[in-house]
CSV table of C-alpha atoms in Angstrom, one decimal:
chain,number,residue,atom,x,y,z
A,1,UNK,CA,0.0,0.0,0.0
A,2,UNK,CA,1.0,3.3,-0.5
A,3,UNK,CA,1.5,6.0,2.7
A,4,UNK,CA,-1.5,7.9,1.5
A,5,UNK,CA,-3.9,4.3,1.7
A,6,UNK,CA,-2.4,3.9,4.8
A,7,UNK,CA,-3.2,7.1,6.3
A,8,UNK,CA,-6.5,7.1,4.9
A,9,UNK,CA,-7.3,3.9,6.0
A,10,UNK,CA,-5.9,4.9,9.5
A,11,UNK,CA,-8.8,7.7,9.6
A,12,UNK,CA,-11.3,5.6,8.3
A,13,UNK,CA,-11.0,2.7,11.0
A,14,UNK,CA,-8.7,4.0,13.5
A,15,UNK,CA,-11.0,6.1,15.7
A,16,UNK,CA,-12.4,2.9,17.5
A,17,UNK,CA,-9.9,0.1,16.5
A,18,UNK,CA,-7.5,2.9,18.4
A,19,UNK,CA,-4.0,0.6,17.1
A,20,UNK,CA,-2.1,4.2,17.3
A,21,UNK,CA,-1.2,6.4,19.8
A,22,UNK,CA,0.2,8.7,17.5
A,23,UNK,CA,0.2,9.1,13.8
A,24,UNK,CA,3.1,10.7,11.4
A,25,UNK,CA,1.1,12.9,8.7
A,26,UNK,CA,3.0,13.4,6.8
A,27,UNK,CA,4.7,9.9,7.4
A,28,UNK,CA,8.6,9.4,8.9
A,29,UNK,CA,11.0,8.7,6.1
A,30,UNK,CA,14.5,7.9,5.3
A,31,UNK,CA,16.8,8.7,2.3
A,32,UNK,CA,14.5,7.2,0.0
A,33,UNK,CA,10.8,6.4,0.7
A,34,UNK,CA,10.6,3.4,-1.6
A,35,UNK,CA,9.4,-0.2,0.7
A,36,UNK,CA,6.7,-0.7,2.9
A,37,UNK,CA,4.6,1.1,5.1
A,38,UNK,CA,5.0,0.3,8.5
A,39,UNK,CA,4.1,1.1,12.2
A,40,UNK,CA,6.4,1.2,15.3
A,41,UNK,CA,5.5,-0.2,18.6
A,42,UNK,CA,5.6,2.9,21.6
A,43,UNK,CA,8.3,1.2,23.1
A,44,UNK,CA,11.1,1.8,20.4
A,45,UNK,CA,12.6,5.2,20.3
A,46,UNK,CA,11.6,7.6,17.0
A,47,UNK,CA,14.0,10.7,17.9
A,48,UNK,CA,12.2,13.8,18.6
A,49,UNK,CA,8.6,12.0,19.0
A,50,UNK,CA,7.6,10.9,22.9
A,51,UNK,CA,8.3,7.0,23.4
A,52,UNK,CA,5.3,6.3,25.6
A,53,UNK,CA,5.8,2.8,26.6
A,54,UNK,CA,1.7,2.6,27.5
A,55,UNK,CA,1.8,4.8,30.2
A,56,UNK,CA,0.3,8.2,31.1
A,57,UNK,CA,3.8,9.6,31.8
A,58,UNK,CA,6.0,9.2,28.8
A,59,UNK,CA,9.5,6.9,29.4
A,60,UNK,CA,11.2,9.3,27.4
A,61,UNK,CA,9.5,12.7,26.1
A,62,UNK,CA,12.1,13.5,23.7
A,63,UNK,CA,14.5,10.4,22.6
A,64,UNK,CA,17.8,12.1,20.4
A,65,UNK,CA,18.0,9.2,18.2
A,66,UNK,CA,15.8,6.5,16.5
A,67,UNK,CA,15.8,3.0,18.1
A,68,UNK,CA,18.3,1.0,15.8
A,69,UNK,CA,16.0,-1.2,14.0
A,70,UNK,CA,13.7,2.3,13.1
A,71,UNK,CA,16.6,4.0,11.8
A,72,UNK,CA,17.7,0.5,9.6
A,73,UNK,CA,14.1,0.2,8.4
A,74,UNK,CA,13.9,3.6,7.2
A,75,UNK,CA,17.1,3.6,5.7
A,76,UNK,CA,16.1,1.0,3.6
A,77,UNK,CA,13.3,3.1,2.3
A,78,UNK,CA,10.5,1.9,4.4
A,79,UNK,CA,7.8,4.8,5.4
A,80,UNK,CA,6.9,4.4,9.2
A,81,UNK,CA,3.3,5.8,9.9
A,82,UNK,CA,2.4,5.9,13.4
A,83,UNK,CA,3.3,4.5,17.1
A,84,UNK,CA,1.1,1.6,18.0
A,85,UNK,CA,-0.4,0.7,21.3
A,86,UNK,CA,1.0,-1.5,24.2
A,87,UNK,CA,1.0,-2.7,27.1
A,88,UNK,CA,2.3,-0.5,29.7
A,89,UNK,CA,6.0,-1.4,29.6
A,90,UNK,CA,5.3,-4.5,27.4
A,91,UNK,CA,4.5,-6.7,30.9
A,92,UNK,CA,1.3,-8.6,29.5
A,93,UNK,CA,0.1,-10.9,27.5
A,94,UNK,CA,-3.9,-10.3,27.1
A,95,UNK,CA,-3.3,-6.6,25.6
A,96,UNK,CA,-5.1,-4.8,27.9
A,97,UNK,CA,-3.9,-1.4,29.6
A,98,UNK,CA,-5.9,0.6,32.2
A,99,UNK,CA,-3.6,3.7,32.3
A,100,UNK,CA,-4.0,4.6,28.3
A,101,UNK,CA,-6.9,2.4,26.7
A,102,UNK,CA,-6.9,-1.1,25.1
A,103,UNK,CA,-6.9,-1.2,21.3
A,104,UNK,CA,-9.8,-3.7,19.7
A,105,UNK,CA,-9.5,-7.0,18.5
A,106,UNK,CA,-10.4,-6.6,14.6
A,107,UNK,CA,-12.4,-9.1,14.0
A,108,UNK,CA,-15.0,-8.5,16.1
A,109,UNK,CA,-17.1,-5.0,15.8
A,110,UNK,CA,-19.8,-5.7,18.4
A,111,UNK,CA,-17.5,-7.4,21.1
A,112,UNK,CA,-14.4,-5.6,22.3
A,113,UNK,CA,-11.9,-9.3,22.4
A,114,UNK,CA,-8.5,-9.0,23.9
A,115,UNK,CA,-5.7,-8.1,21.0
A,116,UNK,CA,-3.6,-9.7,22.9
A,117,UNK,CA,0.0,-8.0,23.8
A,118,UNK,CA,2.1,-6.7,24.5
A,119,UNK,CA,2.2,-5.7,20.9
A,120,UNK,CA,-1.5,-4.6,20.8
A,121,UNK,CA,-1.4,-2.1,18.5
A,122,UNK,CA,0.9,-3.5,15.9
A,123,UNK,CA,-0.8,-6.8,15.2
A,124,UNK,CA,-4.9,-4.6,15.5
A,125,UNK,CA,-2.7,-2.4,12.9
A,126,UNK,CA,-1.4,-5.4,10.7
A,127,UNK,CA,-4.7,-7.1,10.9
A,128,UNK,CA,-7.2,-4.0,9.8
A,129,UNK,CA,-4.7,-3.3,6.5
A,130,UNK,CA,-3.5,0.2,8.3
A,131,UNK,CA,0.2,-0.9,7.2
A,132,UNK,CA,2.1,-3.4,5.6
A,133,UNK,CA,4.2,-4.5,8.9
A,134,UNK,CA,4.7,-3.7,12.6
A,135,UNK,CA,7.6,-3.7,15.0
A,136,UNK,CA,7.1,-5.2,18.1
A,137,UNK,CA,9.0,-6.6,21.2
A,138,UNK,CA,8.8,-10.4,22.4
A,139,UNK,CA,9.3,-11.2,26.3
A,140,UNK,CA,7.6,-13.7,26.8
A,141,UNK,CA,5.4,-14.1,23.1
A,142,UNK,CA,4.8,-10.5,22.7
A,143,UNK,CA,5.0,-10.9,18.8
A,144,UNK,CA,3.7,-14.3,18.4
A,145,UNK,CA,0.4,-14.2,21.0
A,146,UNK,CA,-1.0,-10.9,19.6
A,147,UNK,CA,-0.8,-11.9,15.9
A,148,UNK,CA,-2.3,-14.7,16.4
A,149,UNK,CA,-5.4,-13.6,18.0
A,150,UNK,CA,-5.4,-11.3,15.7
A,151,UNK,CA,-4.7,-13.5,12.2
A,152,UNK,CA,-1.5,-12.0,11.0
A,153,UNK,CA,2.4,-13.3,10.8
A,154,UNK,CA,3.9,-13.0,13.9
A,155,UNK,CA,8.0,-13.3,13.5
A,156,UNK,CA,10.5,-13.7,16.5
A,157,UNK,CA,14.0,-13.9,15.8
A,158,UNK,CA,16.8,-16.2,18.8
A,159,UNK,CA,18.4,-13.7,20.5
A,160,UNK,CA,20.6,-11.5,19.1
A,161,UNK,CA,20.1,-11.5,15.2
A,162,UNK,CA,18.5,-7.7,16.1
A,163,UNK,CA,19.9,-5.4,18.3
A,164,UNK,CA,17.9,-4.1,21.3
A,165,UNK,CA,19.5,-0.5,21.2
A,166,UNK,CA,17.0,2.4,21.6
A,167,UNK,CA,14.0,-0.3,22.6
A,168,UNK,CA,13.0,-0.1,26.7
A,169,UNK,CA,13.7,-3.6,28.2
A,170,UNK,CA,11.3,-5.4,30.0
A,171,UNK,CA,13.9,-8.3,30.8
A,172,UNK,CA,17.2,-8.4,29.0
A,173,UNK,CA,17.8,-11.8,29.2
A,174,UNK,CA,14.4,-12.5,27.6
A,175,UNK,CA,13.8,-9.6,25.3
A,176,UNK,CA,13.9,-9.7,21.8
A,177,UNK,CA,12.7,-7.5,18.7
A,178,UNK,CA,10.4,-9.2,15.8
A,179,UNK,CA,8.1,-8.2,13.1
A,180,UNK,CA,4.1,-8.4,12.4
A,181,UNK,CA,3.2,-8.6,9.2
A,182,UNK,CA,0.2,-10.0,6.6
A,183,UNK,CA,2.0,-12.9,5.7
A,184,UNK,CA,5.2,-14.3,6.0
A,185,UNK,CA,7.5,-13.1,3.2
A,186,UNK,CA,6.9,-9.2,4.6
A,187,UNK,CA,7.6,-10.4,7.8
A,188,UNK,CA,11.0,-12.3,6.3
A,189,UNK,CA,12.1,-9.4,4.7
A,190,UNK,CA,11.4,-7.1,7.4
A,191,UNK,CA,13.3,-9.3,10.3
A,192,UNK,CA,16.4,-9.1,7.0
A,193,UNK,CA,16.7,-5.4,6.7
A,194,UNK,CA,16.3,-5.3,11.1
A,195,UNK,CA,19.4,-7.7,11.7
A,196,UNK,CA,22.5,-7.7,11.9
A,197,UNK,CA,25.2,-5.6,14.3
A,198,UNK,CA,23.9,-2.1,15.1
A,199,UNK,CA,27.8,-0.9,15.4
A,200,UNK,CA,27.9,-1.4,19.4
A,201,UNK,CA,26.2,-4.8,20.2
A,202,UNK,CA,28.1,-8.3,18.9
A,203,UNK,CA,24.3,-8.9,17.1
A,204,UNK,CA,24.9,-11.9,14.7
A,205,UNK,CA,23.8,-11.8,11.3
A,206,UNK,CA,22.1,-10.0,8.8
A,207,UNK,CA,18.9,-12.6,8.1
A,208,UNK,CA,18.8,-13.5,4.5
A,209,UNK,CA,15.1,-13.8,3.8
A,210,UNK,CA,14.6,-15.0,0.4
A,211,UNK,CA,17.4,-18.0,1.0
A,212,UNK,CA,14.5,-18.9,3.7
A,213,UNK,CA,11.5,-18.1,1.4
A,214,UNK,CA,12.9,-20.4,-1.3
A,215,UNK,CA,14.2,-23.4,1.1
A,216,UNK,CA,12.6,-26.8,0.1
A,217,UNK,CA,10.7,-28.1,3.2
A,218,UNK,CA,10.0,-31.4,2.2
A,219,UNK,CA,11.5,-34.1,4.1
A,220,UNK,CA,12.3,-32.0,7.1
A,221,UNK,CA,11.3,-33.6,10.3
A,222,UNK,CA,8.7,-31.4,12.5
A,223,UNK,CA,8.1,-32.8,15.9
A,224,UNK,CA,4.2,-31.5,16.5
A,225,UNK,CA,3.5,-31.7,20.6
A,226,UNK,CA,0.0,-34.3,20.9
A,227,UNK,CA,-2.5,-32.6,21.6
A,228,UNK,CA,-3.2,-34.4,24.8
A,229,UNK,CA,0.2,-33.6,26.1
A,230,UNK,CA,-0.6,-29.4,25.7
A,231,UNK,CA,-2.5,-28.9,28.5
A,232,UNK,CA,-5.9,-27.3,28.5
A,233,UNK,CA,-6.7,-26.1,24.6
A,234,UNK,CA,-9.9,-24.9,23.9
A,235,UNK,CA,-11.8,-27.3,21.5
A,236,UNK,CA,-12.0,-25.5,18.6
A,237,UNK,CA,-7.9,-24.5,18.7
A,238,UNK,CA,-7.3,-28.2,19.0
A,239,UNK,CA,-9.4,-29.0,15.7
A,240,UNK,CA,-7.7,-26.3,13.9
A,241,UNK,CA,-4.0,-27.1,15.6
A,242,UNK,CA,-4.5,-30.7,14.1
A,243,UNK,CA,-5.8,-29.6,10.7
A,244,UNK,CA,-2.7,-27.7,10.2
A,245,UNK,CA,-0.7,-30.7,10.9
A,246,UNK,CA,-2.4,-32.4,8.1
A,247,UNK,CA,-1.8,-29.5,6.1
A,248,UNK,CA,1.5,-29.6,6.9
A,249,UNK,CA,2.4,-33.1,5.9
A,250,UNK,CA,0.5,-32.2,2.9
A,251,UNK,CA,3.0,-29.6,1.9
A,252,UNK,CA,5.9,-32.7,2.3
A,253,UNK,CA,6.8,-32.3,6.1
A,254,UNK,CA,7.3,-35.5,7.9
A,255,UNK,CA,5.6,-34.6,10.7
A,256,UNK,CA,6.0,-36.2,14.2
A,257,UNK,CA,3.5,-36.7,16.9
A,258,UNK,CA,6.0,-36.6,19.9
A,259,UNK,CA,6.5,-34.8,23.2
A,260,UNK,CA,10.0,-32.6,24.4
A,261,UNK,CA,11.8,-33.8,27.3
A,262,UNK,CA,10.4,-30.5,29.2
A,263,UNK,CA,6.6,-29.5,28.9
A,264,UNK,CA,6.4,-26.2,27.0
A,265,UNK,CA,4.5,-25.0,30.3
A,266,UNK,CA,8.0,-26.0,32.5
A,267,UNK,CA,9.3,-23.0,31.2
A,268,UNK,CA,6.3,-20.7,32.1
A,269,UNK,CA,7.1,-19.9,35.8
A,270,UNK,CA,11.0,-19.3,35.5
A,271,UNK,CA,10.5,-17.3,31.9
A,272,UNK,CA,7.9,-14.9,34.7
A,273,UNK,CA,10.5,-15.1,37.5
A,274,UNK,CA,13.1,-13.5,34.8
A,275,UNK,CA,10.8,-10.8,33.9
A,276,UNK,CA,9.2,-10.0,37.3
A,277,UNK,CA,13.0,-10.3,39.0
A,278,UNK,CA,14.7,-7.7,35.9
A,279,UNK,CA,12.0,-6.1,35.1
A,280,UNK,CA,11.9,-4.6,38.7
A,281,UNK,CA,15.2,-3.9,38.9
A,282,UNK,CA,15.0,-1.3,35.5
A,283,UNK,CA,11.9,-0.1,36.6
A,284,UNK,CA,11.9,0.3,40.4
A,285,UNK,CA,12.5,3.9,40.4
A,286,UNK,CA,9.6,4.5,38.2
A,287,UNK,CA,6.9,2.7,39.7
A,288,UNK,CA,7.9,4.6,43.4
A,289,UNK,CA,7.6,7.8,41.3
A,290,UNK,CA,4.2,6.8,39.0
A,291,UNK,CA,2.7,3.7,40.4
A,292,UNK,CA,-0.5,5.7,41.3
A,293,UNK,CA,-1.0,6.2,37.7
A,294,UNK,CA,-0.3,3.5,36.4
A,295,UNK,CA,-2.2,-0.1,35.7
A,296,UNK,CA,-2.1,-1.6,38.9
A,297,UNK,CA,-1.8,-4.9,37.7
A,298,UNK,CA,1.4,-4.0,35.6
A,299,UNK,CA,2.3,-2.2,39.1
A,300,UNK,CA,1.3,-6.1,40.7
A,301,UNK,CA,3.8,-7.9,38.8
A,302,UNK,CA,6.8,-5.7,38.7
A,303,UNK,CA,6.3,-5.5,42.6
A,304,UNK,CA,6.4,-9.5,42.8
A,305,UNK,CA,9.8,-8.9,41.3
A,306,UNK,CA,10.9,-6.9,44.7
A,307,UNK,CA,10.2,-10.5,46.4
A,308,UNK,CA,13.4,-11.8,44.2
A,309,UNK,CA,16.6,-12.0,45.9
A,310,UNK,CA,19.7,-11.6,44.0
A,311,UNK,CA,20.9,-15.3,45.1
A,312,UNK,CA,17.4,-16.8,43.6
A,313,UNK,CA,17.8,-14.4,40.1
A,314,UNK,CA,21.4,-16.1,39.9
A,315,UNK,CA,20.0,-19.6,40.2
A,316,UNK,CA,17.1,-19.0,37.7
A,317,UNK,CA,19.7,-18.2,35.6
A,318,UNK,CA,22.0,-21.2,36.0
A,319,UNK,CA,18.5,-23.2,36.2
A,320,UNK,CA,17.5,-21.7,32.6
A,321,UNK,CA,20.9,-22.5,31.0
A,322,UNK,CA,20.6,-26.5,31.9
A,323,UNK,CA,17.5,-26.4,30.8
A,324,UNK,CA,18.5,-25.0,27.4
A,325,UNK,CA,21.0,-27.2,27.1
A,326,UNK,CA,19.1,-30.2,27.8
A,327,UNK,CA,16.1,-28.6,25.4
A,328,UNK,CA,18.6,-28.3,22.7
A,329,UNK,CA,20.1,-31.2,22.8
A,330,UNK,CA,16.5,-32.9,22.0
A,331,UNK,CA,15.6,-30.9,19.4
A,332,UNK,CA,18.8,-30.9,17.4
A,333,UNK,CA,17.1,-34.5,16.1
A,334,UNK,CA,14.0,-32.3,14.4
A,335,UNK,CA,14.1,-29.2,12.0
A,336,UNK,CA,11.5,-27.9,14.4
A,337,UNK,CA,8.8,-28.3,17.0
A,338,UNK,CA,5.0,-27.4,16.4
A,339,UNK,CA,1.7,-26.8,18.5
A,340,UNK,CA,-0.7,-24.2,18.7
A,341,UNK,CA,0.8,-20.6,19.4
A,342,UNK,CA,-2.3,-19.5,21.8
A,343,UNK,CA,-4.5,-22.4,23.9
A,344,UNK,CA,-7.6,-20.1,23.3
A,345,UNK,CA,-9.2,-18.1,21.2
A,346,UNK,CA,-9.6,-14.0,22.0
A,347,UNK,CA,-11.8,-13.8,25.1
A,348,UNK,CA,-13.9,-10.5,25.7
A,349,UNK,CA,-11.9,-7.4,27.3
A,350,UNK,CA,-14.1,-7.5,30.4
A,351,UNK,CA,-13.7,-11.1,30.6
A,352,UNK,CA,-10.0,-11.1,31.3
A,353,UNK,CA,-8.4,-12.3,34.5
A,354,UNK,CA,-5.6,-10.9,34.7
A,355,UNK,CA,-4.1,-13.0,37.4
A,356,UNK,CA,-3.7,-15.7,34.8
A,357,UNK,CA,-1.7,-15.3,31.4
A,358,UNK,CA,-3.3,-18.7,29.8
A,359,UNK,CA,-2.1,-17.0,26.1
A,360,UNK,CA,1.3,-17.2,27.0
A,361,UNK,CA,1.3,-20.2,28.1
A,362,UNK,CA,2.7,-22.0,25.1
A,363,UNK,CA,4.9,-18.7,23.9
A,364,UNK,CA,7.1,-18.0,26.8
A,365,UNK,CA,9.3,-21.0,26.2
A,366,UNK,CA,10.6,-19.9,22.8
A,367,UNK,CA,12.3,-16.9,25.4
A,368,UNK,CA,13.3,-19.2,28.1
A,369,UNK,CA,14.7,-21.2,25.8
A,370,UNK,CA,16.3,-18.7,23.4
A,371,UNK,CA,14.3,-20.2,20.0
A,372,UNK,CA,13.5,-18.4,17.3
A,373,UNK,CA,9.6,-18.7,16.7
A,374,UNK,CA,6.9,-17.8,13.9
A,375,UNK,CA,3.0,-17.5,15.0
A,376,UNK,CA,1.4,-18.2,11.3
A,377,UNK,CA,-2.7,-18.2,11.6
A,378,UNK,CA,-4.2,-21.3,10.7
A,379,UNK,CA,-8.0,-20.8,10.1
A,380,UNK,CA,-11.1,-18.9,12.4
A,381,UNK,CA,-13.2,-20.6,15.3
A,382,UNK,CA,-17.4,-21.2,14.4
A,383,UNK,CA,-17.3,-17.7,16.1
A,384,UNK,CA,-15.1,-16.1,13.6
A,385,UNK,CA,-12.0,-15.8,15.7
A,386,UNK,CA,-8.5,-16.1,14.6
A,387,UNK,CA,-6.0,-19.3,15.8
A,388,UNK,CA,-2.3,-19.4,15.1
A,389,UNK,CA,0.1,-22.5,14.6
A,390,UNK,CA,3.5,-22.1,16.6
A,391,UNK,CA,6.8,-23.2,14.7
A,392,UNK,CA,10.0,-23.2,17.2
A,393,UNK,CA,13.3,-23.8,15.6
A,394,UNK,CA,16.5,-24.9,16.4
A,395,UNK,CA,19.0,-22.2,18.0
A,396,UNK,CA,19.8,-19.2,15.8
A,397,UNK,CA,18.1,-21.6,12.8
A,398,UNK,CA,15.3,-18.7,11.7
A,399,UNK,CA,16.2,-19.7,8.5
A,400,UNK,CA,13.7,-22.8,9.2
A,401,UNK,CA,11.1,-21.0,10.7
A,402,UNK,CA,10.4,-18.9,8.1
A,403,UNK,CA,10.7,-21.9,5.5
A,404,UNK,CA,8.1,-24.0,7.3
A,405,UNK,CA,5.9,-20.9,7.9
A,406,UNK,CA,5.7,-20.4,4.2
A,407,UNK,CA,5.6,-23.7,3.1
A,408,UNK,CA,2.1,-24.0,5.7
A,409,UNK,CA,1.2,-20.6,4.7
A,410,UNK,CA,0.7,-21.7,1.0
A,411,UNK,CA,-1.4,-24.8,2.5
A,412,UNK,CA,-3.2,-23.5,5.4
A,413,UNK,CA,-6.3,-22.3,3.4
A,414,UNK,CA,-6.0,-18.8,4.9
A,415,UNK,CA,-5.5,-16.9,1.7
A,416,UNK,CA,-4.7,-13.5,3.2
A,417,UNK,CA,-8.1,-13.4,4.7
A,418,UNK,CA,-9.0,-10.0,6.4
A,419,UNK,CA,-11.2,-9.3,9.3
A,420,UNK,CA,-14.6,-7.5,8.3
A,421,UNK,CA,-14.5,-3.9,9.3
A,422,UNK,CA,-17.7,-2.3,8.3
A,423,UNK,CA,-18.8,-2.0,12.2
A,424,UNK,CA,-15.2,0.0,13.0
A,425,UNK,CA,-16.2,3.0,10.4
A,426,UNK,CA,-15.5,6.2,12.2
């Protein structure tokens, strides 16, 4: 799409879906204004413009330099259009924010669903056609749980392909930087032109995207978790889950119904001890000065983190690298792992209880873990709701991930299908 669909679209749809916090008319560009139009998560620095990080005070009212992968993407002749909503300092998983405002779930007008976060606003922005890709940040499935409640592409690269300069960390031994997009070849190239060193970190790479796009698939062994080894999966996710499978074996895959030495939910407490023990540790100083203003149940679980000696952070760390190892060592016998990326469909925004995180409960051990990890949608409930399928590769193997994500995206049936937004005209 061009900037000026974009922005017209935006007006059209934006005044309820409310994906953006704040729109660029005329749009941000680089050198050359020639690739896609995309959106930036309010949690990456755009110099000059206030990085709000979903909350009422700003985290940085006037950053001096774009975040790394903003300043690579324009460079390359993408044409940013807006900040995007999140969760207020990315620490959730349902998308849901009581100190700015929730955006709604596309793809229902008469319901306000959960987006799902922490990247809210970039997957309700992907979703509704208001750009071509999204930047967003991935904790603990902050890339792959929104997109697929919301039926786009949701890409998440190992840790460090992209650099993590000028993005506010939630966790840095968890955090990583990934791409929403309509499918999975804008979300390949994207994660290409994003990697690679920023001229500080050691970042690995660059990505090379079309040697993934055009990798044969067929043959590769892709371990798919049984369903009755997942835990508790809504119905309708299950039928869908195993329908891909199908699909996926009809696209060449030797797919194989087996279970990982460690449950993907083994990794779900630690991956939240990492994020509650760090995460309060950067953010401390903050919530003394603005917790009154702030969600109180973002405030609830930075202040579990307070509860975290430094003794019992140092052990989840040594406990998280033998369980890596051990996860590794397994997987290094597959070209990937499969199961559903979300155990339920998007619930209602009131009906959230938000002292359980049941949509992350499958996503968090691609972070714990350190895997890179695609959410690619997979087909719509009776009730017209959107369900991804997860693919997990091997370390620092995104090559994979996108190959199998493309070779299921030209199976899955989906066909670039679009939520109906009549009922979001403003």
């Amino acid at each position: 799409m061009t900037p000026d669909e974009a922005l017209a679209r935006i007006r059209r749809y934006d005044g309820r879906l409310k994906a953006f916090v704040q729109v660029f008319d005329p749009p941000l560009t680089g050198d050359a204004a020639t690739g896609a139009v995309i959106a930036i998560k309010d949690l990456f620095d755009v110099a000059d413009v206030p990085t709000g990080g979903g909350a009422r005070v700003p985290l940085d009212p006037s950053p001096a330099h774009h975040a790394a992968v903003v300043e690579r993407l324009l460079q390359a002749g993408y044409v940013a259009v807006g900040k995007t909503h999140t969760v207020e300092l990315a620490y959730g998983g349902w998308g849901t924010n009581r100190a700015v405002g929730a955006p709604w779930n596309p793809w229902d007008s008469k319901v306000h669903r959960a987006p799902g976060g922490s990247s809210s606003g970039s997957a309700v922005a992907v979703a509704a056609g208001l750009c071509d890709a999204a930047l967003g940040s991935d904790t603990g499935g902050s890339v792959r749980i929104p997109a697929a409640t919301c039926g786009v592409v949701g890409l998440k690269p190992g840790r460090g392909l992209v650099s993590l300069k000028g993005v506010h960390p939630l966790s840095p031994a968890l955090d990583t930087v990934g791409v929403l997009a309509r499918d999975v070849a804008t979300a390949a190239r994207a994660l290409a032109v994003i990697s690679g060193p920023d001229g500080e970190a050691a970042v690995r790479g660059p990505f090379d995207a079309e040697t993934a796009l055009n990798t044969d698939v067929r043959g590769r062994r892709l371990a798919a978790i049984p369903l009755e080894a997942l835990g508790e999966v809504h119905p309708e996710v299950g039928r869908l889950y195993l329908d891909a499978l199908d699909r996926l074996r009809s696209a060449g895959l030797a797919v194989e119904m087996v279970s990982p030495p460690q449950t993907l939910d083994h990794s779900f407490t630690p991956n939240g001890m990492l994020m509650a023990g760090e995460g309060w540790r950067i953010w401390k100083d903050r919530i003394e000065a603005y917790g009154e203003v702030m969600d109180p149940w973002i405030v609830r679980r930075f202040e579990a983190g307070r509860e975290i000696s430094d003794e019992r952070l140092a052990e989840a760390h040594l406990r998280r690298e033998a369980d890596q190892q051990e996860f590794h060592a397994w997987l290094a016998g597959y070209d990937a792992l499969a199961c559903p990326t979300c155990p339920i469909p998007a619930p209602p925004i009131d009906a959230v209880d938000e002292t359980v995180s049941p949509l992350s409960r499958l996503t968090r051990a691609a972070n714990y873990l350190d895997l890179p990890g695609i959410s690619v949608p997979c087909g719509l409930t009776d009730a017209g709701l959107p369900v991804g399928l997860q693919i997990l590769g091997r370390p620092r193997d995104e090559t994979s991930v996108v190959a199998i994500g493309a070779a299921f995206e030209k199976v899955s049936g989906w066909n670039g299908r679009t939520p109906d937004l009549a009922g979001f005209t403003s």
